[in-house]
Every structure is written in C-alpha cells, then in structure tokens.
Amino acid sequence: MVEDDSRKARWERRAELPLAITSMLFLAAYAVWVLAPGLPGTGRPACLGVLFTAWGVFAVDYAVRWRLSGQGAGFVRTHALDTLVLFLPLLRPLRLVRAYQAVQRRTGRPRLPLYARVSVYAGLSAVLLGFTGALAVYQQEHTAPDASIRTFGDALWWTCATLATVGYGDLVPVTPLGRAVAVGMMMCGLALLGAVTGSFSSWLLQLFAREGGDDAKPPEH
C-alpha cells in the first residue's frame, strides 16, 4: 500500500501542469463552441475534437489514480468530487487553482499566509466558476422561449449576482438544465463566501489578540 501511495503521489505531481493546460484548452474550446456557433469550415469539429480529447485525458488520469491507489471500489467513495468532475467536465478548469499552488511550490516563492491563500484560491475559483457557469447558462437559455438571458453579457451579469448571493431576480434561467446550473452556482457561491468570511474573521480575531496584548487576557481574580 505504501508503494501504491508513493506511485500515485508521483503521478499526481507529474500530471499537475499537463492537466492544467488540458483544462485551459477544454475551457477555451467550450467557449468558442458556445460563443461562435457560426464558426466556418472545420472550426466547430475542431472544437469538438479538443473537448473529447481533453475529456479522454481526464478519464485516463482518473483511471491511473484509481489503479495506483490500490483502493478498488473504495476510490470512488473517497474521491466523490473527482468522480463528479469526471462526469461534469465543466468543473475541470478548477484544476487551474491547484496548478497555481503547484507553481508556487516549484518556484520556491514564500507561501502566503493561510488567510491570504484562502482569499486568493476563492477568488480564482469564483472567476473560473463564474465564466464556466455563464457559458453553460447562456448555451441553454439564449434560444429558449420566454428566456430573459439572451446574451452572454446577460449570463455574466446573472452569474455575478448568483455567486455573490445577491439574486436580483431581473434575469432567471427557465430551462431545466439552466436551473440545474443555477443550483450549483448558488451552492458554490455560498461555499466561497463562507470560506472567505470565515478566514477573514479568524484573521481579525488573531490580529486583535496580538495587538491587545495583556488586554486580551481574561482578568485575574
């Protein structure tokens, strides 16, 4: 088991940046596929080829990590998020957040404090999720009858309001898949907001405790 864990860790380290690049290509191809429906020539088949090839790379990575883990069917239970992302590859661009952390380690730069890292990673995640969610919602909504989200700009505005948990209600998805994406965006928005708020609150408490000195200690009787 130790040998399997070591081989799995080596595989993940070596595959980190290639998978991040593949995620970027996947997101770019999906954006072109959605935003340029009238692409002439072999443009759209090329986008489909990139999408399916990237998904194949993700599936191979999942299969290799499953094999090297030595867990058998238990790998699926203990890596539920990875399994979900395999079947919902639109979430895969979040791999870029992990790639950012890997680059920070390899370049030997000083690691940011925990609170700053939480904010940076939450910000990167929000941008990637927002752009991907806007693409998915726009694809489903802009041709639907009675849809209020008609342009990609509308989709971006709706995504920002949803991730920020504001919910103005001026733009709403009307298709089943669009609403499913909306539910996922709401959950992600709450999670990201909670992570940043909790981290910031903890940082303030530690800051006040340090600055307070003896005043922060409980009175002696």
mmCIF file with all atom_site columns, C-alpha atoms in Angstrom:
data_model
loop_
_atom_site.group_PDB
_atom_site.id
_atom_site.type_symbol
_atom_site.label_atom_id
_atom_site.label_alt_id
_atom_site.label_comp_id
_atom_site.label_asym_id
_atom_site.label_entity_id
_atom_site.label_seq_id
_atom_site.pdbx_PDB_ins_code
_atom_site.Cartn_x
_atom_site.Cartn_y
_atom_site.Cartn_z
_atom_site.occupancy
_atom_site.B_iso_or_equiv
_atom_site.pdbx_formal_charge
_atom_site.auth_seq_id
_atom_site.auth_comp_id
_atom_site.auth_asym_id
_atom_site.auth_atom_id
_atom_site.pdbx_PDB_model_num
ATOM 1   C CA . MET A 1 1   ? 0.000   0.000  0.000   1.00 0.00 ? 1   MET A CA 1
ATOM 2   C CA . VAL A 1 2   ? 2.859   2.385  0.744   1.00 0.00 ? 2   VAL A CA 1
ATOM 3   C CA . GLU A 1 3   ? 4.334   1.726  -2.694  1.00 0.00 ? 3   GLU A CA 1
ATOM 4   C CA . ASP A 1 4   ? 0.967   2.419  -4.364  1.00 0.00 ? 4   ASP A CA 1
ATOM 5   C CA . ASP A 1 5   ? 0.592   5.672  -2.434  1.00 0.00 ? 5   ASP A CA 1
ATOM 6   C CA . SER A 1 6   ? 4.090   6.769  -3.458  1.00 0.00 ? 6   SER A CA 1
ATOM 7   C CA . ARG A 1 7   ? 3.495   5.986  -7.125  1.00 0.00 ? 7   ARG A CA 1
ATOM 8   C CA . LYS A 1 8   ? 0.152   7.775  -7.012  1.00 0.00 ? 8   LYS A CA 1
ATOM 9   C CA . ALA A 1 9   ? 1.756   10.872 -5.490  1.00 0.00 ? 9   ALA A CA 1
ATOM 10  C CA . ARG A 1 10  ? 4.474   10.907 -8.152  1.00 0.00 ? 10  ARG A CA 1
ATOM 11  C CA . TRP A 1 11  ? 1.884   10.566 -10.893 1.00 0.00 ? 11  TRP A CA 1
ATOM 12  C CA . GLU A 1 12  ? -0.163  13.464 -9.491  1.00 0.00 ? 12  GLU A CA 1
ATOM 13  C CA . ARG A 1 13  ? 2.903   15.708 -9.260  1.00 0.00 ? 13  ARG A CA 1
ATOM 14  C CA . ARG A 1 14  ? 3.955   14.956 -12.835 1.00 0.00 ? 14  ARG A CA 1
ATOM 15  C CA . ALA A 1 15  ? 0.434   15.276 -14.247 1.00 0.00 ? 15  ALA A CA 1
ATOM 16  C CA . GLU A 1 16  ? -0.480  18.524 -12.455 1.00 0.00 ? 16  GLU A CA 1
ATOM 17  C CA . LEU A 1 17  ? 0.678   21.034 -15.067 1.00 0.00 ? 17  LEU A CA 1
ATOM 18  C CA . PRO A 1 18  ? -0.253  18.938 -18.147 1.00 0.00 ? 18  PRO A CA 1
ATOM 19  C CA . LEU A 1 19  ? -3.756  18.508 -16.738 1.00 0.00 ? 19  LEU A CA 1
ATOM 20  C CA . ALA A 1 20  ? -3.966  22.239 -16.021 1.00 0.00 ? 20  ALA A CA 1
ATOM 21  C CA . ILE A 1 21  ? -3.027  23.013 -19.633 1.00 0.00 ? 21  ILE A CA 1
ATOM 22  C CA . THR A 1 22  ? -5.588  20.482 -20.826 1.00 0.00 ? 22  THR A CA 1
ATOM 23  C CA . SER A 1 23  ? -8.203  22.169 -18.628 1.00 0.00 ? 23  SER A CA 1
ATOM 24  C CA . MET A 1 24  ? -7.387  25.535 -20.210 1.00 0.00 ? 24  MET A CA 1
ATOM 25  C CA . LEU A 1 25  ? -7.745  24.042 -23.696 1.00 0.00 ? 25  LEU A CA 1
ATOM 26  C CA . PHE A 1 26  ? -11.045 22.438 -22.683 1.00 0.00 ? 26  PHE A CA 1
ATOM 27  C CA . LEU A 1 27  ? -12.421 25.738 -21.395 1.00 0.00 ? 27  LEU A CA 1
ATOM 28  C CA . ALA A 1 28  ? -11.206 27.646 -24.463 1.00 0.00 ? 28  ALA A CA 1
ATOM 29  C CA . ALA A 1 29  ? -12.735 25.103 -26.863 1.00 0.00 ? 29  ALA A CA 1
ATOM 30  C CA . TYR A 1 30  ? -16.027 25.134 -24.956 1.00 0.00 ? 30  TYR A CA 1
ATOM 31  C CA . ALA A 1 31  ? -16.102 28.957 -25.009 1.00 0.00 ? 31  ALA A CA 1
ATOM 32  C CA . VAL A 1 32  ? -15.530 29.017 -28.776 1.00 0.00 ? 32  VAL A CA 1
ATOM 33  C CA . TRP A 1 33  ? -18.163 26.300 -29.266 1.00 0.00 ? 33  TRP A CA 1
ATOM 34  C CA . VAL A 1 34  ? -20.771 28.296 -27.330 1.00 0.00 ? 34  VAL A CA 1
ATOM 35  C CA . LEU A 1 35  ? -19.942 31.851 -28.376 1.00 0.00 ? 35  LEU A CA 1
ATOM 36  C CA . ALA A 1 36  ? -19.159 31.220 -32.061 1.00 0.00 ? 36  ALA A CA 1
ATOM 37  C CA . PRO A 1 37  ? -21.943 28.948 -33.354 1.00 0.00 ? 37  PRO A CA 1
ATOM 38  C CA . GLY A 1 38  ? -21.382 30.139 -36.917 1.00 0.00 ? 38  GLY A CA 1
ATOM 39  C CA . LEU A 1 39  ? -17.715 29.215 -36.994 1.00 0.00 ? 39  LEU A CA 1
ATOM 40  C CA . PRO A 1 40  ? -16.887 28.401 -40.627 1.00 0.00 ? 40  PRO A CA 1
ATOM 41  C CA . GLY A 1 41  ? -15.047 25.408 -42.025 1.00 0.00 ? 41  GLY A CA 1
ATOM 42  C CA . THR A 1 42  ? -13.625 22.842 -39.649 1.00 0.00 ? 42  THR A CA 1
ATOM 43  C CA . GLY A 1 43  ? -13.746 25.183 -36.661 1.00 0.00 ? 43  GLY A CA 1
ATOM 44  C CA . ARG A 1 44  ? -16.608 23.529 -34.806 1.00 0.00 ? 44  ARG A CA 1
ATOM 45  C CA . PRO A 1 45  ? -15.443 19.937 -35.485 1.00 0.00 ? 45  PRO A CA 1
ATOM 46  C CA . ALA A 1 46  ? -12.025 21.008 -34.198 1.00 0.00 ? 46  ALA A CA 1
ATOM 47  C CA . CYS A 1 47  ? -13.604 22.348 -31.011 1.00 0.00 ? 47  CYS A CA 1
ATOM 48  C CA . LEU A 1 48  ? -15.457 19.074 -30.531 1.00 0.00 ? 48  LEU A CA 1
ATOM 49  C CA . GLY A 1 49  ? -12.231 17.189 -31.096 1.00 0.00 ? 49  GLY A CA 1
ATOM 50  C CA . VAL A 1 50  ? -10.460 19.236 -28.403 1.00 0.00 ? 50  VAL A CA 1
ATOM 51  C CA . LEU A 1 51  ? -13.368 18.745 -25.986 1.00 0.00 ? 51  LEU A CA 1
ATOM 52  C CA . PHE A 1 52  ? -13.499 14.970 -26.398 1.00 0.00 ? 52  PHE A CA 1
ATOM 53  C CA . THR A 1 53  ? -9.717  14.619 -26.368 1.00 0.00 ? 53  THR A CA 1
ATOM 54  C CA . ALA A 1 54  ? -9.470  16.640 -23.160 1.00 0.00 ? 54  ALA A CA 1
ATOM 55  C CA . TRP A 1 55  ? -12.217 14.557 -21.564 1.00 0.00 ? 55  TRP A CA 1
ATOM 56  C CA . GLY A 1 56  ? -10.300 11.439 -22.584 1.00 0.00 ? 56  GLY A CA 1
ATOM 57  C CA . VAL A 1 57  ? -7.175  12.796 -20.859 1.00 0.00 ? 57  VAL A CA 1
ATOM 58  C CA . PHE A 1 58  ? -9.210  13.448 -17.701 1.00 0.00 ? 58  PHE A CA 1
ATOM 59  C CA . ALA A 1 59  ? -10.621 9.920  -17.818 1.00 0.00 ? 59  ALA A CA 1
ATOM 60  C CA . VAL A 1 60  ? -7.144  8.412  -18.210 1.00 0.00 ? 60  VAL A CA 1
ATOM 61  C CA . ASP A 1 61  ? -5.862  10.432 -15.253 1.00 0.00 ? 61  ASP A CA 1
ATOM 62  C CA . TYR A 1 62  ? -8.803  9.249  -13.129 1.00 0.00 ? 62  TYR A CA 1
ATOM 63  C CA . ALA A 1 63  ? -8.234  5.628  -14.149 1.00 0.00 ? 63  ALA A CA 1
ATOM 64  C CA . VAL A 1 64  ? -4.489  5.782  -13.409 1.00 0.00 ? 64  VAL A CA 1
ATOM 65  C CA . ARG A 1 65  ? -5.022  7.327  -9.982  1.00 0.00 ? 65  ARG A CA 1
ATOM 66  C CA . TRP A 1 66  ? -7.697  4.725  -9.252  1.00 0.00 ? 66  TRP A CA 1
ATOM 67  C CA . ARG A 1 67  ? -5.301  1.930  -10.237 1.00 0.00 ? 67  ARG A CA 1
ATOM 68  C CA . LEU A 1 68  ? -2.346  3.317  -8.276  1.00 0.00 ? 68  LEU A CA 1
ATOM 69  C CA . SER A 1 69  ? -4.411  3.978  -5.159  1.00 0.00 ? 69  SER A CA 1
ATOM 70  C CA . GLY A 1 70  ? -4.938  0.255  -4.558  1.00 0.00 ? 70  GLY A CA 1
ATOM 71  C CA . GLN A 1 71  ? -8.374  1.029  -3.079  1.00 0.00 ? 71  GLN A CA 1
ATOM 72  C CA . GLY A 1 72  ? -10.529 -0.677 -5.671  1.00 0.00 ? 72  GLY A CA 1
ATOM 73  C CA . ALA A 1 73  ? -14.149 0.442  -5.478  1.00 0.00 ? 73  ALA A CA 1
ATOM 74  C CA . GLY A 1 74  ? -13.300 2.423  -2.351  1.00 0.00 ? 74  GLY A CA 1
ATOM 75  C CA . PHE A 1 75  ? -11.535 5.004  -4.536  1.00 0.00 ? 75  PHE A CA 1
ATOM 76  C CA . VAL A 1 76  ? -14.891 6.137  -5.929  1.00 0.00 ? 76  VAL A CA 1
ATOM 77  C CA . ARG A 1 77  ? -16.302 6.663  -2.429  1.00 0.00 ? 77  ARG A CA 1
ATOM 78  C CA . THR A 1 78  ? -13.264 8.516  -1.087  1.00 0.00 ? 78  THR A CA 1
ATOM 79  C CA . HIS A 1 79  ? -12.885 10.646 -4.233  1.00 0.00 ? 79  HIS A CA 1
ATOM 80  C CA . ALA A 1 80  ? -16.511 11.586 -4.811  1.00 0.00 ? 80  ALA A CA 1
ATOM 81  C CA . LEU A 1 81  ? -15.622 15.075 -6.042  1.00 0.00 ? 81  LEU A CA 1
ATOM 82  C CA . ASP A 1 82  ? -13.151 13.706 -8.605  1.00 0.00 ? 82  ASP A CA 1
ATOM 83  C CA . THR A 1 83  ? -15.823 11.283 -9.800  1.00 0.00 ? 83  THR A CA 1
ATOM 84  C CA . LEU A 1 84  ? -18.348 14.108 -10.119 1.00 0.00 ? 84  LEU A CA 1
ATOM 85  C CA . VAL A 1 85  ? -15.895 16.249 -12.082 1.00 0.00 ? 85  VAL A CA 1
ATOM 86  C CA . LEU A 1 86  ? -15.207 13.335 -14.425 1.00 0.00 ? 86  LEU A CA 1
ATOM 87  C CA . PHE A 1 87  ? -18.869 13.314 -15.450 1.00 0.00 ? 87  PHE A CA 1
ATOM 88  C CA . LEU A 1 88  ? -19.195 17.117 -15.268 1.00 0.00 ? 88  LEU A CA 1
ATOM 89  C CA . PRO A 1 89  ? -16.003 18.219 -17.008 1.00 0.00 ? 89  PRO A CA 1
ATOM 90  C CA . LEU A 1 90  ? -17.123 21.861 -16.998 1.00 0.00 ? 90  LEU A CA 1
ATOM 91  C CA . LEU A 1 91  ? -15.894 21.915 -13.387 1.00 0.00 ? 91  LEU A CA 1
ATOM 92  C CA . ARG A 1 92  ? -12.464 20.785 -14.507 1.00 0.00 ? 92  ARG A CA 1
ATOM 93  C CA . PRO A 1 93  ? -10.997 24.298 -15.013 1.00 0.00 ? 93  PRO A CA 1
ATOM 94  C CA . LEU A 1 94  ? -10.811 24.467 -11.217 1.00 0.00 ? 94  LEU A CA 1
ATOM 95  C CA . ARG A 1 95  ? -7.679  22.374 -11.758 1.00 0.00 ? 95  ARG A CA 1
ATOM 96  C CA . LEU A 1 96  ? -6.042  25.720 -12.590 1.00 0.00 ? 96  LEU A CA 1
ATOM 97  C CA . VAL A 1 97  ? -6.320  26.690 -8.915  1.00 0.00 ? 97  VAL A CA 1
ATOM 98  C CA . ARG A 1 98  ? -4.321  23.619 -7.930  1.00 0.00 ? 98  ARG A CA 1
ATOM 99  C CA . ALA A 1 99  ? -1.844  24.377 -10.704 1.00 0.00 ? 99  ALA A CA 1
ATOM 100 C CA . TYR A 1 100 ? -1.292  27.847 -9.249  1.00 0.00 ? 100 TYR A CA 1
ATOM 101 C CA . GLN A 1 101 ? -0.413  26.257 -5.918  1.00 0.00 ? 101 GLN A CA 1
ATOM 102 C CA . ALA A 1 102 ? 1.932   23.769 -7.624  1.00 0.00 ? 102 ALA A CA 1
ATOM 103 C CA . VAL A 1 103 ? 3.763   26.580 -9.454  1.00 0.00 ? 103 VAL A CA 1
ATOM 104 C CA . GLN A 1 104 ? 4.157   28.469 -6.178  1.00 0.00 ? 104 GLN A CA 1
ATOM 105 C CA . ARG A 1 105 ? 5.794   25.412 -4.615  1.00 0.00 ? 105 ARG A CA 1
ATOM 106 C CA . ARG A 1 106 ? 8.107   24.705 -7.551  1.00 0.00 ? 106 ARG A CA 1
ATOM 107 C CA . THR A 1 107 ? 9.373   28.279 -7.873  1.00 0.00 ? 107 THR A CA 1
ATOM 108 C CA . GLY A 1 108 ? 10.227  28.351 -4.178  1.00 0.00 ? 108 GLY A CA 1
ATOM 109 C CA . ARG A 1 109 ? 8.298   31.542 -3.566  1.00 0.00 ? 109 ARG A CA 1
ATOM 110 C CA . PRO A 1 110 ? 7.302   32.315 0.011   1.00 0.00 ? 110 PRO A CA 1
ATOM 111 C CA . ARG A 1 111 ? 3.958   30.789 0.784   1.00 0.00 ? 111 ARG A CA 1
ATOM 112 C CA . LEU A 1 112 ? 1.186   33.228 1.513   1.00 0.00 ? 112 LEU A CA 1
ATOM 113 C CA . PRO A 1 113 ? -0.409  33.174 4.973   1.00 0.00 ? 113 PRO A CA 1
ATOM 114 C CA . LEU A 1 114 ? -3.368  30.842 5.284   1.00 0.00 ? 114 LEU A CA 1
ATOM 115 C CA . TYR A 1 115 ? -5.924  33.651 5.213   1.00 0.00 ? 115 TYR A CA 1
ATOM 116 C CA . ALA A 1 116 ? -4.425  35.206 2.076   1.00 0.00 ? 116 ALA A CA 1
ATOM 117 C CA . ARG A 1 117 ? -4.276  31.821 0.357   1.00 0.00 ? 117 ARG A CA 1
ATOM 118 C CA . VAL A 1 118 ? -7.927  31.164 1.115   1.00 0.00 ? 118 VAL A CA 1
ATOM 119 C CA . SER A 1 119 ? -8.859  34.521 -0.395  1.00 0.00 ? 119 SER A CA 1
ATOM 120 C CA . VAL A 1 120 ? -6.672  34.009 -3.483  1.00 0.00 ? 120 VAL A CA 1
ATOM 121 C CA . TYR A 1 121 ? -7.953  30.490 -4.134  1.00 0.00 ? 121 TYR A CA 1
ATOM 122 C CA . ALA A 1 122 ? -11.552 31.540 -3.523  1.00 0.00 ? 122 ALA A CA 1
ATOM 123 C CA . GLY A 1 123 ? -11.132 34.442 -5.918  1.00 0.00 ? 123 GLY A CA 1
ATOM 124 C CA . LEU A 1 124 ? -9.622  32.255 -8.646  1.00 0.00 ? 124 LEU A CA 1
ATOM 125 C CA . SER A 1 125 ? -12.347 29.668 -8.121  1.00 0.00 ? 125 SER A CA 1
ATOM 126 C CA . ALA A 1 126 ? -15.067 32.327 -8.346  1.00 0.00 ? 126 ALA A CA 1
ATOM 127 C CA . VAL A 1 127 ? -13.679 33.682 -11.630 1.00 0.00 ? 127 VAL A CA 1
ATOM 128 C CA . LEU A 1 128 ? -13.364 30.231 -13.202 1.00 0.00 ? 128 LEU A CA 1
ATOM 129 C CA . LEU A 1 129 ? -16.741 29.053 -11.947 1.00 0.00 ? 129 LEU A CA 1
ATOM 130 C CA . GLY A 1 130 ? -18.381 32.297 -12.983 1.00 0.00 ? 130 GLY A CA 1
ATOM 131 C CA . PHE A 1 131 ? -17.052 32.188 -16.532 1.00 0.00 ? 131 PHE A CA 1
ATOM 132 C CA . THR A 1 132 ? -17.833 28.492 -16.954 1.00 0.00 ? 132 THR A CA 1
ATOM 133 C CA . GLY A 1 133 ? -21.287 28.861 -15.405 1.00 0.00 ? 133 GLY A CA 1
ATOM 134 C CA . ALA A 1 134 ? -22.065 31.835 -17.640 1.00 0.00 ? 134 ALA A CA 1
ATOM 135 C CA . LEU A 1 135 ? -21.130 29.797 -20.703 1.00 0.00 ? 135 LEU A CA 1
ATOM 136 C CA . ALA A 1 136 ? -23.288 26.862 -19.616 1.00 0.00 ? 136 ALA A CA 1
ATOM 137 C CA . VAL A 1 137 ? -26.307 29.022 -18.783 1.00 0.00 ? 137 VAL A CA 1
ATOM 138 C CA . TYR A 1 138 ? -26.009 31.053 -21.975 1.00 0.00 ? 138 TYR A CA 1
ATOM 139 C CA . GLN A 1 139 ? -25.827 27.873 -24.056 1.00 0.00 ? 139 GLN A CA 1
ATOM 140 C CA . GLN A 1 140 ? -29.038 26.552 -22.522 1.00 0.00 ? 140 GLN A CA 1
ATOM 141 C CA . GLU A 1 141 ? -31.013 29.778 -22.221 1.00 0.00 ? 141 GLU A CA 1
ATOM 142 C CA . HIS A 1 142 ? -30.422 32.126 -25.127 1.00 0.00 ? 142 HIS A CA 1
ATOM 143 C CA . THR A 1 143 ? -32.615 30.187 -27.583 1.00 0.00 ? 143 THR A CA 1
ATOM 144 C CA . ALA A 1 144 ? -35.283 29.097 -25.088 1.00 0.00 ? 144 ALA A CA 1
ATOM 145 C CA . PRO A 1 145 ? -38.803 30.558 -25.366 1.00 0.00 ? 145 PRO A CA 1
ATOM 146 C CA . ASP A 1 146 ? -39.545 33.303 -22.824 1.00 0.00 ? 146 ASP A CA 1
ATOM 147 C CA . ALA A 1 147 ? -35.889 33.335 -21.737 1.00 0.00 ? 147 ALA A CA 1
ATOM 148 C CA . SER A 1 148 ? -34.608 36.504 -20.086 1.00 0.00 ? 148 SER A CA 1
ATOM 149 C CA . ILE A 1 149 ? -30.931 35.569 -20.581 1.00 0.00 ? 149 ILE A CA 1
ATOM 150 C CA . ARG A 1 150 ? -30.419 36.361 -24.250 1.00 0.00 ? 150 ARG A CA 1
ATOM 151 C CA . THR A 1 151 ? -26.781 37.484 -24.490 1.00 0.00 ? 151 THR A CA 1
ATOM 152 C CA . PHE A 1 152 ? -23.530 36.345 -22.952 1.00 0.00 ? 152 PHE A CA 1
ATOM 153 C CA . GLY A 1 153 ? -23.410 39.676 -21.140 1.00 0.00 ? 153 GLY A CA 1
ATOM 154 C CA . ASP A 1 154 ? -26.744 38.803 -19.513 1.00 0.00 ? 154 ASP A CA 1
ATOM 155 C CA . ALA A 1 155 ? -25.290 35.442 -18.486 1.00 0.00 ? 155 ALA A CA 1
ATOM 156 C CA . LEU A 1 156 ? -22.233 37.095 -16.928 1.00 0.00 ? 156 LEU A CA 1
ATOM 157 C CA . TRP A 1 157 ? -24.415 39.554 -15.008 1.00 0.00 ? 157 TRP A CA 1
ATOM 158 C CA . TRP A 1 158 ? -26.635 36.727 -13.754 1.00 0.00 ? 158 TRP A CA 1
ATOM 159 C CA . THR A 1 159 ? -23.587 34.700 -12.732 1.00 0.00 ? 159 THR A CA 1
ATOM 160 C CA . CYS A 1 160 ? -22.081 37.570 -10.736 1.00 0.00 ? 160 CYS A CA 1
ATOM 161 C CA . ALA A 1 161 ? -25.371 38.180 -8.917  1.00 0.00 ? 161 ALA A CA 1
ATOM 162 C CA . THR A 1 162 ? -25.776 34.461 -8.198  1.00 0.00 ? 162 THR A CA 1
ATOM 163 C CA . LEU A 1 163 ? -22.238 33.847 -6.929  1.00 0.00 ? 163 LEU A CA 1
ATOM 164 C CA . ALA A 1 164 ? -22.480 36.950 -4.738  1.00 0.00 ? 164 ALA A CA 1
ATOM 165 C CA . THR A 1 165 ? -25.759 35.532 -3.338  1.00 0.00 ? 165 THR A CA 1
ATOM 166 C CA . VAL A 1 166 ? -27.500 38.809 -4.252  1.00 0.00 ? 166 VAL A CA 1
ATOM 167 C CA . GLY A 1 167 ? -30.143 37.386 -6.562  1.00 0.00 ? 167 GLY A CA 1
ATOM 168 C CA . TYR A 1 168 ? -31.746 40.491 -8.071  1.00 0.00 ? 168 TYR A CA 1
ATOM 169 C CA . GLY A 1 169 ? -34.271 38.396 -9.966  1.00 0.00 ? 169 GLY A CA 1
ATOM 170 C CA . ASP A 1 170 ? -34.086 40.508 -13.127 1.00 0.00 ? 170 ASP A CA 1
ATOM 171 C CA . LEU A 1 171 ? -32.589 37.578 -15.031 1.00 0.00 ? 171 LEU A CA 1
ATOM 172 C CA . VAL A 1 172 ? -33.577 33.992 -14.287 1.00 0.00 ? 172 VAL A CA 1
ATOM 173 C CA . PRO A 1 173 ? -32.991 30.678 -16.087 1.00 0.00 ? 173 PRO A CA 1
ATOM 174 C CA . VAL A 1 174 ? -36.116 28.961 -17.384 1.00 0.00 ? 174 VAL A CA 1
ATOM 175 C CA . THR A 1 175 ? -34.789 25.672 -18.791 1.00 0.00 ? 175 THR A CA 1
ATOM 176 C CA . PRO A 1 176 ? -34.284 22.572 -16.602 1.00 0.00 ? 176 PRO A CA 1
ATOM 177 C CA . LEU A 1 177 ? -30.545 22.413 -17.309 1.00 0.00 ? 177 LEU A CA 1
ATOM 178 C CA . GLY A 1 178 ? -30.185 26.145 -16.800 1.00 0.00 ? 178 GLY A CA 1
ATOM 179 C CA . ARG A 1 179 ? -31.844 25.866 -13.398 1.00 0.00 ? 179 ARG A CA 1
ATOM 180 C CA . ALA A 1 180 ? -29.628 22.899 -12.514 1.00 0.00 ? 180 ALA A CA 1
ATOM 181 C CA . VAL A 1 181 ? -26.587 25.043 -13.270 1.00 0.00 ? 181 VAL A CA 1
ATOM 182 C CA . ALA A 1 182 ? -28.143 27.800 -11.149 1.00 0.00 ? 182 ALA A CA 1
ATOM 183 C CA . VAL A 1 183 ? -28.456 25.479 -8.149  1.00 0.00 ? 183 VAL A CA 1
ATOM 184 C CA . GLY A 1 184 ? -24.804 24.517 -8.473  1.00 0.00 ? 184 GLY A CA 1
ATOM 185 C CA . MET A 1 185 ? -23.770 28.166 -8.748  1.00 0.00 ? 185 MET A CA 1
ATOM 186 C CA . MET A 1 186 ? -25.752 29.052 -5.629  1.00 0.00 ? 186 MET A CA 1
ATOM 187 C CA . MET A 1 187 ? -24.099 26.287 -3.621  1.00 0.00 ? 187 MET A CA 1
ATOM 188 C CA . CYS A 1 188 ? -20.640 27.296 -4.852  1.00 0.00 ? 188 CYS A CA 1
ATOM 189 C CA . GLY A 1 189 ? -21.334 30.947 -4.090  1.00 0.00 ? 189 GLY A CA 1
ATOM 190 C CA . LEU A 1 190 ? -22.353 30.155 -0.521  1.00 0.00 ? 190 LEU A CA 1
ATOM 191 C CA . ALA A 1 191 ? -19.306 27.925 -0.023  1.00 0.00 ? 191 ALA A CA 1
ATOM 192 C CA . LEU A 1 192 ? -16.851 30.502 -1.392  1.00 0.00 ? 192 LEU A CA 1
ATOM 193 C CA . LEU A 1 193 ? -18.426 33.347 0.556   1.00 0.00 ? 193 LEU A CA 1
ATOM 194 C CA . GLY A 1 194 ? -18.348 31.280 3.742   1.00 0.00 ? 194 GLY A CA 1
ATOM 195 C CA . ALA A 1 195 ? -14.701 30.350 3.233   1.00 0.00 ? 195 ALA A CA 1
ATOM 196 C CA . VAL A 1 196 ? -13.592 33.938 2.699   1.00 0.00 ? 196 VAL A CA 1
ATOM 197 C CA . THR A 1 197 ? -15.756 35.341 5.507   1.00 0.00 ? 197 THR A CA 1
ATOM 198 C CA . GLY A 1 198 ? -14.628 32.699 7.991   1.00 0.00 ? 198 GLY A CA 1
ATOM 199 C CA . SER A 1 199 ? -10.974 33.163 7.098   1.00 0.00 ? 199 SER A CA 1
ATOM 200 C CA . PHE A 1 200 ? -11.219 36.958 7.344   1.00 0.00 ? 200 PHE A CA 1
ATOM 201 C CA . SER A 1 201 ? -12.995 36.763 10.699  1.00 0.00 ? 201 SER A CA 1
ATOM 202 C CA . SER A 1 202 ? -10.344 34.393 12.074  1.00 0.00 ? 202 SER A CA 1
ATOM 203 C CA . TRP A 1 203 ? -7.589  36.723 10.853  1.00 0.00 ? 203 TRP A CA 1
ATOM 204 C CA . LEU A 1 204 ? -9.220  39.709 12.574  1.00 0.00 ? 204 LEU A CA 1
ATOM 205 C CA . LEU A 1 205 ? -9.539  37.809 15.840  1.00 0.00 ? 205 LEU A CA 1
ATOM 206 C CA . GLN A 1 206 ? -5.855  36.856 15.796  1.00 0.00 ? 206 GLN A CA 1
ATOM 207 C CA . LEU A 1 207 ? -4.873  40.397 14.851  1.00 0.00 ? 207 LEU A CA 1
ATOM 208 C CA . PHE A 1 208 ? -6.846  41.925 17.716  1.00 0.00 ? 208 PHE A CA 1
ATOM 209 C CA . ALA A 1 209 ? -5.484  39.316 20.123  1.00 0.00 ? 209 ALA A CA 1
ATOM 210 C CA . ARG A 1 210 ? -1.890  40.213 19.190  1.00 0.00 ? 210 ARG A CA 1
ATOM 211 C CA . GLU A 1 211 ? -2.468  43.960 19.339  1.00 0.00 ? 211 GLU A CA 1
ATOM 212 C CA . GLY A 1 212 ? -4.436  43.715 22.569  1.00 0.00 ? 212 GLY A CA 1
ATOM 213 C CA . GLY A 1 213 ? -1.549  42.095 24.459  1.00 0.00 ? 213 GLY A CA 1
ATOM 214 C CA . ASP A 1 214 ? -2.410  41.882 28.100  1.00 0.00 ? 214 ASP A CA 1
ATOM 215 C CA . ASP A 1 215 ? -5.802  43.452 27.484  1.00 0.00 ? 215 ASP A CA 1
ATOM 216 C CA . ALA A 1 216 ? -6.816  40.353 25.506  1.00 0.00 ? 216 ALA A CA 1
ATOM 217 C CA . LYS A 1 217 ? -6.167  38.114 28.513  1.00 0.00 ? 217 LYS A CA 1
ATOM 218 C CA . PRO A 1 218 ? -9.015  37.374 30.915  1.00 0.00 ? 218 PRO A CA 1
ATOM 219 C CA . PRO A 1 219 ? -8.862  39.326 34.220  1.00 0.00 ? 219 PRO A CA 1
ATOM 220 C CA . GLU A 1 220 ? -7.269  37.553 37.172  1.00 0.00 ? 220 GLU A CA 1
ATOM 221 C CA . HIS A 1 221 ? -9.281  37.175 40.352  1.00 0.00 ? 221 HIS A CA 1
#
